Coordinates of C-alpha atoms and ligand atoms in Angstrom, one line a residue:
M1 CA -28.3 14.8 -24.7
K2 CA -25.9 14.5 -21.7
V3 CA -22.4 15.5 -20.9
D4 CA -20.2 12.6 -20.1
V5 CA -17.3 13.3 -17.8
L6 CA -13.9 11.6 -17.7
L7 CA -11.7 12.2 -14.7
G8 CA -8.8 10.8 -12.7
L9 CA -9.5 8.8 -9.6
Q10 CA -6.0 9.0 -8.1
W11 CA -3.4 11.7 -7.8
G12 CA -3.3 12.7 -11.5
D13 CA -1.4 11.3 -14.5
E14 CA -3.8 8.3 -14.8
G15 CA -3.7 8.5 -18.6
K16 CA -6.6 10.9 -19.1
G17 CA -5.0 12.5 -22.2
K18 CA -4.6 9.1 -23.9
I19 CA -8.1 8.0 -23.2
V20 CA -9.8 11.3 -24.1
D21 CA -8.0 11.2 -27.4
V22 CA -9.2 7.6 -27.9
L23 CA -12.8 8.4 -27.0
A24 CA -12.9 11.8 -28.8
E25 CA -13.8 10.2 -32.1
H26 CA -17.2 9.4 -30.6
Y27 CA -17.9 12.9 -29.4
D28 CA -18.7 16.3 -31.1
V29 CA -17.2 18.4 -28.3
I30 CA -14.4 17.9 -25.8
A31 CA -14.3 20.4 -22.9
R32 CA -11.8 21.1 -20.1
F33 CA -13.5 22.3 -17.0
Q34 CA -10.8 23.0 -14.3
G35 CA -7.1 23.3 -13.6
G36 CA -4.6 24.8 -15.9
P37 CA -1.1 24.1 -17.2
N38 CA -0.3 22.2 -14.0
A39 CA -1.8 19.4 -16.1
G40 CA 0.3 17.4 -18.6
H41 CA -1.8 15.1 -20.7
S42 CA 0.2 12.8 -23.1
L43 CA -1.1 11.4 -26.3
E44 CA 0.5 8.9 -28.7
F45 CA -0.6 7.9 -32.2
N46 CA 1.0 7.3 -35.6
N47 CA 4.4 7.5 -33.9
I48 CA 3.6 11.0 -32.7
K49 CA 4.0 11.8 -29.0
H50 CA 2.4 15.0 -27.7
V51 CA 1.8 16.6 -24.4
L52 CA -1.1 19.1 -23.9
H53 CA -1.3 21.4 -20.9
T54 CA -4.3 23.7 -21.4
I55 CA -5.8 22.5 -24.7
P56 CA -8.4 19.6 -24.5
S57 CA -7.2 16.2 -25.8
G58 CA -9.7 16.2 -28.6
I59 CA -7.6 18.7 -30.6
F60 CA -6.1 16.0 -32.9
R61 CA -9.5 14.7 -34.0
P62 CA -10.6 16.4 -37.1
G63 CA -14.0 18.1 -36.8
V64 CA -14.2 17.8 -33.0
I65 CA -14.9 21.1 -31.2
N66 CA -12.6 21.7 -28.2
L67 CA -13.6 24.0 -25.5
I68 CA -11.7 25.6 -22.6
G69 CA -14.3 26.2 -19.9
N70 CA -14.7 29.0 -17.4
G71 CA -13.3 26.8 -14.6
V72 CA -9.8 26.7 -16.3
V73 CA -6.9 29.0 -15.6
I74 CA -4.7 30.0 -18.6
D75 CA -1.1 31.0 -18.8
P76 CA -0.8 32.9 -22.2
V77 CA 2.9 31.9 -22.5
I78 CA 2.2 28.2 -22.2
F79 CA -1.0 28.5 -24.2
A80 CA 0.9 30.3 -27.1
D81 CA 3.6 27.6 -27.0
E82 CA 0.9 24.9 -27.2
I83 CA -0.7 26.6 -30.2
G84 CA 2.6 27.0 -32.0
K85 CA 3.5 23.3 -31.6
L86 CA 0.1 22.2 -32.8
K87 CA 0.3 24.5 -35.9
A88 CA 3.8 23.1 -36.6
M89 CA 2.1 19.7 -36.8
G90 CA -0.5 20.8 -39.2
V91 CA -3.3 21.1 -36.7
Q92 CA -5.5 24.3 -37.1
P93 CA -6.6 25.0 -33.5
E94 CA -8.0 28.4 -34.4
K95 CA -10.7 26.6 -36.4
T96 CA -11.9 24.2 -33.6
L97 CA -10.8 25.7 -30.3
Y98 CA -13.2 27.9 -28.2
I99 CA -12.2 29.6 -25.0
S100 CA -14.5 30.9 -22.3
K101 CA -14.4 34.6 -21.6
K102 CA -14.8 33.7 -18.0
A103 CA -11.7 31.6 -17.7
H104 CA -9.1 33.3 -15.5
L105 CA -5.6 34.4 -16.6
I106 CA -2.4 33.3 -14.8
L107 CA -0.3 36.5 -14.6
P108 CA 3.5 36.4 -14.6
T109 CA 3.4 37.5 -10.9
H110 CA 1.1 34.6 -10.1
R111 CA 3.9 32.2 -11.0
I112 CA 6.4 34.2 -8.9
L113 CA 4.0 34.2 -6.0
D114 CA 3.7 30.4 -6.3
A115 CA 7.5 30.0 -6.2
A116 CA 7.9 32.5 -3.3
S117 CA 5.1 30.8 -1.3
E118 CA 6.7 27.4 -1.9
A119 CA 10.2 28.6 -1.0
A120 CA 8.9 30.2 2.2
K121 CA 7.2 26.9 3.2
G122 CA 10.5 25.1 3.1
K123 CA 10.0 21.5 4.2
T124 CA 6.2 21.8 4.3
K125 CA 6.0 22.9 0.7
I126 CA 3.1 21.5 -1.4
G127 CA 5.4 20.5 -4.2
S128 CA 3.3 22.6 -6.6
T129 CA 4.1 22.6 -10.3
L130 CA 5.1 26.3 -9.9
K131 CA 2.7 27.3 -12.7
G132 CA 0.9 29.9 -10.5
I133 CA -2.2 27.8 -10.0
G134 CA -2.8 28.5 -6.3
P135 CA -2.3 32.3 -6.5
T136 CA -4.6 32.5 -9.6
Y137 CA -7.4 30.6 -8.0
M138 CA -6.9 32.7 -4.8
D139 CA -7.4 35.9 -6.9
K140 CA -10.4 34.3 -8.5
T141 CA -12.2 33.6 -5.2
G142 CA -10.8 36.8 -3.7
R143 CA -12.5 38.6 -6.6
N144 CA -9.3 40.2 -7.9
G145 CA -8.6 38.1 -10.9
L146 CA -8.3 38.9 -14.6
R147 CA -10.4 37.0 -17.0
I148 CA -10.0 36.2 -20.7
G149 CA -12.9 38.6 -21.5
D150 CA -10.8 41.4 -19.9
I151 CA -8.2 41.3 -22.7
L152 CA -10.9 42.6 -25.0
T153 CA -11.6 45.7 -22.9
P154 CA -10.0 49.1 -23.6
N155 CA -8.5 49.4 -20.0
F156 CA -6.9 45.9 -19.9
A157 CA -3.4 47.4 -19.5
E158 CA -4.6 49.3 -16.5
K159 CA -6.3 46.3 -14.9
Y160 CA -3.1 44.3 -15.5
A161 CA -0.9 47.0 -13.9
F162 CA -3.2 47.2 -10.9
L163 CA -3.1 43.5 -10.1
T164 CA 0.6 43.2 -10.9
N165 CA 1.4 46.0 -8.5
K166 CA -0.7 44.4 -5.8
H167 CA 1.3 41.2 -6.3
K168 CA 4.6 43.2 -6.1
D169 CA 3.5 44.5 -2.7
I170 CA 2.9 41.0 -1.5
L171 CA 6.2 39.8 -2.9
R172 CA 8.1 42.4 -0.9
Q173 CA 6.9 40.6 2.3
Y174 CA 8.5 37.4 1.0
S175 CA 11.8 39.1 0.2
Y176 CA 11.9 37.0 -2.9
D177 CA 14.2 37.9 -5.8
Y178 CA 12.6 37.8 -9.2
N179 CA 12.9 39.0 -12.7
L180 CA 9.6 39.8 -14.4
S181 CA 10.5 41.5 -17.7
E182 CA 11.4 38.6 -19.9
Y183 CA 8.3 36.5 -19.0
E184 CA 6.1 39.6 -19.1
A185 CA 7.1 40.2 -22.7
Q186 CA 6.3 36.7 -23.7
W187 CA 3.0 36.9 -21.8
M188 CA 1.9 40.0 -23.7
H189 CA 2.7 38.1 -27.0
G190 CA 0.6 35.2 -25.6
I191 CA -2.3 37.6 -25.0
E192 CA -2.3 38.4 -28.8
V193 CA -2.3 34.7 -29.6
I194 CA -5.4 34.2 -27.3
K195 CA -7.1 37.2 -29.0
S196 CA -6.8 35.3 -32.3
M197 CA -8.9 32.4 -30.9
M198 CA -12.6 32.2 -30.6
L199 CA -13.5 33.8 -27.2
V200 CA -17.0 32.9 -26.2
D201 CA -19.7 32.8 -23.5
S202 CA -19.0 29.1 -23.2
E203 CA -21.9 28.3 -20.9
Y204 CA -24.3 29.4 -23.7
E205 CA -22.3 27.5 -26.3
I206 CA -22.2 24.3 -24.4
N207 CA -25.9 24.4 -23.5
Q208 CA -26.7 25.1 -27.1
H209 CA -24.7 22.1 -28.2
L210 CA -26.8 20.0 -25.8
E211 CA -30.0 21.4 -27.3
N212 CA -28.7 20.5 -30.7
N213 CA -28.1 16.9 -29.5
K214 CA -24.4 17.1 -29.8
T215 CA -22.3 14.6 -27.8
I216 CA -20.0 16.2 -25.2
L217 CA -17.1 14.8 -23.2
A218 CA -15.8 16.8 -20.2
E219 CA -12.0 16.2 -19.6
G220 CA -10.8 16.4 -16.0
A221 CA -7.3 17.5 -15.0
Q222 CA -5.3 16.4 -12.0
G223 CA -7.1 13.6 -9.9
S224 CA -9.8 13.4 -7.4
L225 CA -7.3 12.9 -4.5
L226 CA -5.9 16.3 -5.4
D227 CA -9.4 18.0 -5.1
I228 CA -9.4 21.2 -3.0
D229 CA -12.2 19.9 -0.8
F230 CA -11.7 16.2 -0.7
G231 CA -7.9 15.7 -1.3
S232 CA -5.3 15.5 1.5
Y233 CA -5.5 19.2 2.3
P234 CA -3.3 21.3 2.1
F235 CA -1.4 18.9 -0.3
V236 CA -3.9 19.4 -3.1
T237 CA -4.4 21.6 -6.1
S238 CA -6.7 24.6 -6.0
S239 CA -9.7 23.5 -8.0
N240 CA -12.6 21.0 -7.7
T241 CA -11.3 18.1 -9.7
V242 CA -14.3 15.9 -8.9
C243 CA -17.3 15.5 -11.2
A244 CA -19.2 18.4 -9.6
G245 CA -16.4 20.6 -10.9
A246 CA -17.6 19.9 -14.5
C247 CA -20.9 21.6 -13.7
T248 CA -19.4 24.8 -12.2
G249 CA -16.5 24.7 -14.6
L250 CA -18.6 24.6 -17.7
G251 CA -22.0 25.9 -16.7
I252 CA -24.0 22.7 -17.1
A253 CA -26.7 21.7 -14.7
P254 CA -26.1 18.5 -12.6
N255 CA -28.9 16.7 -14.3
R256 CA -27.1 17.0 -17.6
V257 CA -24.2 14.7 -16.4
G258 CA -24.4 11.4 -18.2
E259 CA -21.7 8.7 -18.0
V260 CA -18.9 9.3 -15.5
F261 CA -15.7 7.6 -16.7
G262 CA -13.3 7.1 -13.7
I263 CA -9.7 6.4 -14.8
F264 CA -7.1 4.8 -12.6
K265 CA -3.7 3.2 -13.0
A266 CA -3.3 -0.5 -12.2
Y267 CA -1.1 0.9 -9.4
C268 CA -0.7 4.4 -7.9
T269 CA 1.6 7.3 -8.4
R270 CA 1.8 10.8 -6.8
V271 CA 3.9 13.8 -7.6
G272 CA 4.6 16.4 -4.9
S273 CA 4.1 16.2 -1.2
G274 CA 1.4 14.6 0.9
P275 CA 0.1 11.3 2.2
F276 CA 0.4 8.2 0.0
P277 CA -0.5 5.1 2.1
T278 CA 0.6 2.4 -0.4
E279 CA 3.8 4.2 -1.5
Q280 CA 6.7 1.8 -2.1
E281 CA 10.0 3.6 -1.2
N282 CA 11.9 0.5 -2.2
E283 CA 13.0 -1.7 -5.1
T284 CA 9.3 -2.3 -6.0
G285 CA 8.7 1.5 -6.3
E286 CA 11.8 1.8 -8.4
Q287 CA 10.7 -0.9 -10.7
I288 CA 7.3 0.6 -11.3
R289 CA 8.9 4.0 -11.9
K290 CA 11.3 2.6 -14.4
L291 CA 8.9 0.3 -16.2
G292 CA 6.1 2.8 -16.2
A293 CA 8.3 5.8 -17.2
E294 CA 6.9 7.6 -14.2
F295 CA 8.3 11.0 -14.6
G296 CA 6.1 14.1 -14.7
A297 CA 4.8 15.3 -18.1
T298 CA 4.8 18.9 -16.9
T299 CA 7.8 19.1 -14.5
G300 CA 9.8 16.0 -15.3
R301 CA 9.9 15.2 -11.6
P302 CA 10.1 11.5 -10.7
R303 CA 6.7 10.3 -9.6
R304 CA 6.3 8.5 -6.3
C305 CA 5.1 4.9 -6.9
G306 CA 3.1 2.3 -5.0
W307 CA 0.4 -0.3 -5.1
L308 CA -3.3 0.2 -6.0
D309 CA -5.3 1.5 -3.1
L310 CA -8.9 0.3 -3.1
V311 CA -9.8 2.3 0.0
A312 CA -8.9 5.5 -1.8
L313 CA -10.4 4.3 -5.1
K314 CA -13.8 3.5 -3.5
Y315 CA -13.7 7.0 -1.9
T316 CA -13.2 8.7 -5.3
I317 CA -15.8 6.5 -7.0
M318 CA -18.3 7.6 -4.3
L319 CA -17.5 11.3 -4.7
N320 CA -17.8 11.2 -8.5
G321 CA -20.7 8.8 -9.1
V322 CA -18.5 6.8 -11.4
T323 CA -20.5 4.6 -13.9
Q324 CA -17.6 3.1 -15.8
L325 CA -14.0 2.4 -14.8
I326 CA -11.0 2.6 -17.1
M327 CA -7.8 0.9 -16.0
T328 CA -4.5 2.0 -17.5
K329 CA -0.9 0.9 -17.5
A330 CA -1.7 -2.8 -16.7
D331 CA 1.3 -3.6 -19.0
V332 CA 3.7 -1.9 -16.5
L333 CA 3.0 -4.8 -14.1
D334 CA 3.8 -7.6 -16.7
S335 CA 7.0 -8.8 -15.0
F336 CA 5.9 -8.8 -11.3
D337 CA 5.5 -12.2 -9.5
T338 CA 3.1 -10.7 -7.0
I339 CA 0.8 -7.7 -7.3
K340 CA -0.6 -6.2 -4.1
V341 CA -3.8 -4.2 -3.6
A342 CA -4.7 -2.4 -0.4
V343 CA -8.1 -3.5 0.7
A344 CA -8.3 -1.7 4.1
Y345 CA -6.3 0.6 6.3
K346 CA -5.2 0.2 9.9
V347 CA -5.2 3.7 11.5
N348 CA -3.9 3.8 15.0
G349 CA -4.3 0.1 15.2
K350 CA -8.0 0.1 14.1
E351 CA -9.1 -1.3 10.8
T352 CA -11.1 1.0 8.6
Q353 CA -12.4 1.5 5.1
Q354 CA -12.3 5.3 5.3
L355 CA -9.5 7.9 4.6
P356 CA -8.7 9.6 7.9
Y357 CA -9.2 13.3 8.3
D358 CA -5.8 13.7 9.9
I359 CA -3.2 13.8 7.2
E360 CA -0.5 13.0 9.8
A361 CA -2.2 9.8 10.8
K362 CA -0.1 6.7 10.4
I363 CA -1.8 4.5 7.9
E364 CA -0.9 0.8 7.6
P365 CA -2.4 -0.6 4.4
I366 CA -3.8 -4.2 4.6
Y367 CA -2.9 -5.9 1.4
K368 CA -4.4 -8.7 -0.7
D369 CA -1.9 -10.5 -2.9
F370 CA -2.5 -11.4 -6.6
K371 CA -0.4 -13.7 -8.7
G372 CA 1.3 -11.8 -11.5
W373 CA 0.6 -12.8 -15.2
K374 CA 4.3 -12.7 -16.1
T375 CA 3.7 -12.2 -19.8
P376 CA 3.7 -9.2 -22.1
I377 CA 0.2 -7.8 -22.8
A378 CA 1.0 -4.7 -24.8
A379 CA 0.3 -6.3 -28.2
I380 CA -3.0 -7.9 -27.1
H381 CA -6.2 -6.4 -28.7
K382 CA -9.0 -8.6 -27.4
V383 CA -10.1 -9.0 -23.8
G384 CA -10.4 -12.8 -24.3
D385 CA -6.7 -12.9 -25.0
L386 CA -5.7 -11.2 -21.8
P387 CA -4.0 -13.5 -19.2
H388 CA -6.5 -15.0 -16.7
E389 CA -4.4 -13.7 -13.7
L390 CA -4.9 -10.1 -15.0
M391 CA -8.7 -10.8 -15.4
E392 CA -8.8 -12.1 -11.8
Y393 CA -7.3 -8.8 -10.8
V394 CA -9.8 -6.8 -12.9
K395 CA -12.8 -8.9 -11.6
F396 CA -11.7 -8.3 -8.0
I397 CA -11.7 -4.6 -8.6
E398 CA -15.1 -4.7 -10.2
A399 CA -16.5 -6.8 -7.4
E400 CA -15.1 -4.5 -4.7
T401 CA -16.1 -1.2 -6.4
K402 CA -19.4 -2.5 -8.0
V403 CA -18.5 -0.7 -11.2
P404 CA -17.6 -2.3 -14.5
V405 CA -14.1 -1.9 -15.9
T406 CA -15.0 -1.1 -19.5
I407 CA -11.6 -0.2 -20.9
I408 CA -8.2 -1.8 -20.2
S409 CA -5.3 0.2 -21.5
V410 CA -2.1 -1.8 -22.2
G411 CA 0.2 0.9 -23.7
P412 CA 0.5 4.6 -24.4
D413 CA -0.6 4.4 -28.0
R414 CA -4.3 4.9 -29.2
D415 CA -4.3 1.4 -30.5
A416 CA -3.3 -0.2 -27.2
T417 CA -6.9 0.0 -25.9
I418 CA -9.1 -3.0 -25.1
Y419 CA -12.8 -2.7 -24.6
Q420 CA -14.7 -5.0 -22.1
H421 CA -18.4 -5.8 -21.6
Ligands
GDP501 P1 -2.7 12.3 -17.7 O1 -2.2 13.5 -17.0 O2 -3.8 11.7 -16.9 O3 -3.1 12.6 -19.1 O4 -1.5 11.3 -17.7 P2 0.0 11.6 -18.2 O5 0.0 11.8 -19.7 O6 0.6 12.7 -17.3 O7 0.7 10.3 -17.7 C1 0.4 9.1 -18.2 C2 1.6 8.5 -19.0 O8 1.3 7.1 -19.2 C3 1.8 9.1 -20.3 O9 3.2 9.0 -20.6 C4 1.1 8.1 -21.3 O10 1.6 8.1 -22.6 C5 1.3 6.8 -20.6 N1 0.2 5.8 -20.7 C6 -1.1 6.0 -20.8 N2 -1.8 4.8 -20.8 C7 -0.8 3.9 -20.8 C8 -0.8 2.4 -20.7 O11 -1.9 1.8 -20.7 N3 0.4 1.8 -20.6 C9 1.6 2.5 -20.6 N4 2.7 1.8 -20.5 N5 1.6 3.8 -20.6 C10 0.5 4.5 -20.7
IMO502 P1 -2.5 16.0 -14.7 O1 -3.8 16.7 -15.2 C1 -0.1 15.1 -11.2 C2 0.1 18.2 -8.0 C3 1.4 18.8 -7.8 C4 1.3 19.2 -6.4 C5 -0.1 19.6 -6.2 C6 -0.4 21.0 -6.3 O2 -1.4 15.8 -15.6 O3 -3.0 14.7 -14.0 P2 -0.4 22.8 -8.2 O4 0.6 23.2 -9.3 O5 -1.7 22.4 -8.8 O6 -0.6 23.9 -7.2 O7 0.2 21.6 -7.4 O8 -0.8 18.9 -7.3 N1 -0.4 18.2 -9.4 C7 -0.4 17.2 -10.3 N2 0.0 15.9 -10.1 N3 -0.8 15.4 -12.3 C8 -1.3 16.6 -12.5 O9 -2.0 17.0 -13.5 C9 -1.1 17.6 -11.4 N4 -1.4 18.9 -11.3 C10 -1.0 19.3 -10.1 O10 2.5 17.9 -8.1 O11 1.5 18.0 -5.6
MG503 MG1 -0.3 14.3 -16.4

């Protein structure tokens, strides 16, 4: 058996949570492989709306095993809150949720370091979610981090104090005011909640599932354009969000990867700072934000909005080896007369199909116009019933990317999902 991977092809918030929840009924295991509670994955079904940050989006599917892999970073406070909310809804996460002992812990001081670093950067700030992601991955690669397995060791308190003191020293250099005690108390409670879960050597678990012919879907967080290596550095997150991250973040060999589902919105959004060539800082952007309810699921920040960017999409399809495309939020464009798609860039007056290395480079997108379908599509269930203008748009994307669009999502609910091909 193979591990299928679902990941975002843009700057995050493509609708990964919704689609993983939809697909989860066909899988035995759903596994998160990178990122942490910077993610906000929204799900809607039976009039329930729910946002997950750390826990995989298969948690609502009875019988499905959910795994938090070694590549993930966990904040015990946010995790405990997620568990509490699930239990209140009648879900029993302690029965189906496994956590890698090698996943790293976000300490209260990691969050403070994130905030202090952003404050010190002023105008050049990343626009991070302030969840402590950057400092935690820094400690991971710097070989200072604390891992889930550490909480089971007798000298955990000592390890915690050692790293926290190190952080306090760094914070002195920032002259940043903070109060640790309240969050620290919640954090220690969160550690107890984590202890009540199944803590495992997840690389063995997942490979055993493969041996037992179980079907596995790896759930990406963030988007490929936020990848630490391939995104618009430094305006990126701190993990490998591309498909290769599923191998290192779960302990599966590259030849075990099966289908790669690449998910993208029918337009683009971005939260935080950094280049966004097709951004519409005008009435069009406002309309997309309003109609698409484009406000962050984690931070509530308004998302920057713009047209679909095929140069960027082809780049992320290349990096990930995408075998199937999933287009979400087509319904948000129902009322537009014209829909634009960037088909090339002009960089310093020269036409190109590549993203420039220089993030300061002035990019002028070259657009192709499509006629809007001007009809509501949210209640449509069959691909044959979709307006032909929308299908022209989809066919153009398929022809340009050479990858089939196998799912078109027309609303946030599980049911608003149309299969093609
Ligand atoms: P994720 O981080 O990739 O899981 O995406 P988010 O949950 O942060 O943001 C996607 C938002 O769009 C959520 O509010 C979803 O409920 C919503 N959504 C997902 N698919 C669709 C769709 O096809 N149409 C509409 N209108 N909303 C959608
Ligand atoms: P999901 O999984 C959208 C962005 C932040 C910021 C940059 C770095 O819901 O798609 P970080 O907190 O990681 O240090 O922030 O990355 N970012 C996201 N944007 N969706 C996300 O996750 C994001 N996670 C991080 O806004 O620009
Ligand atoms: Mg999100």
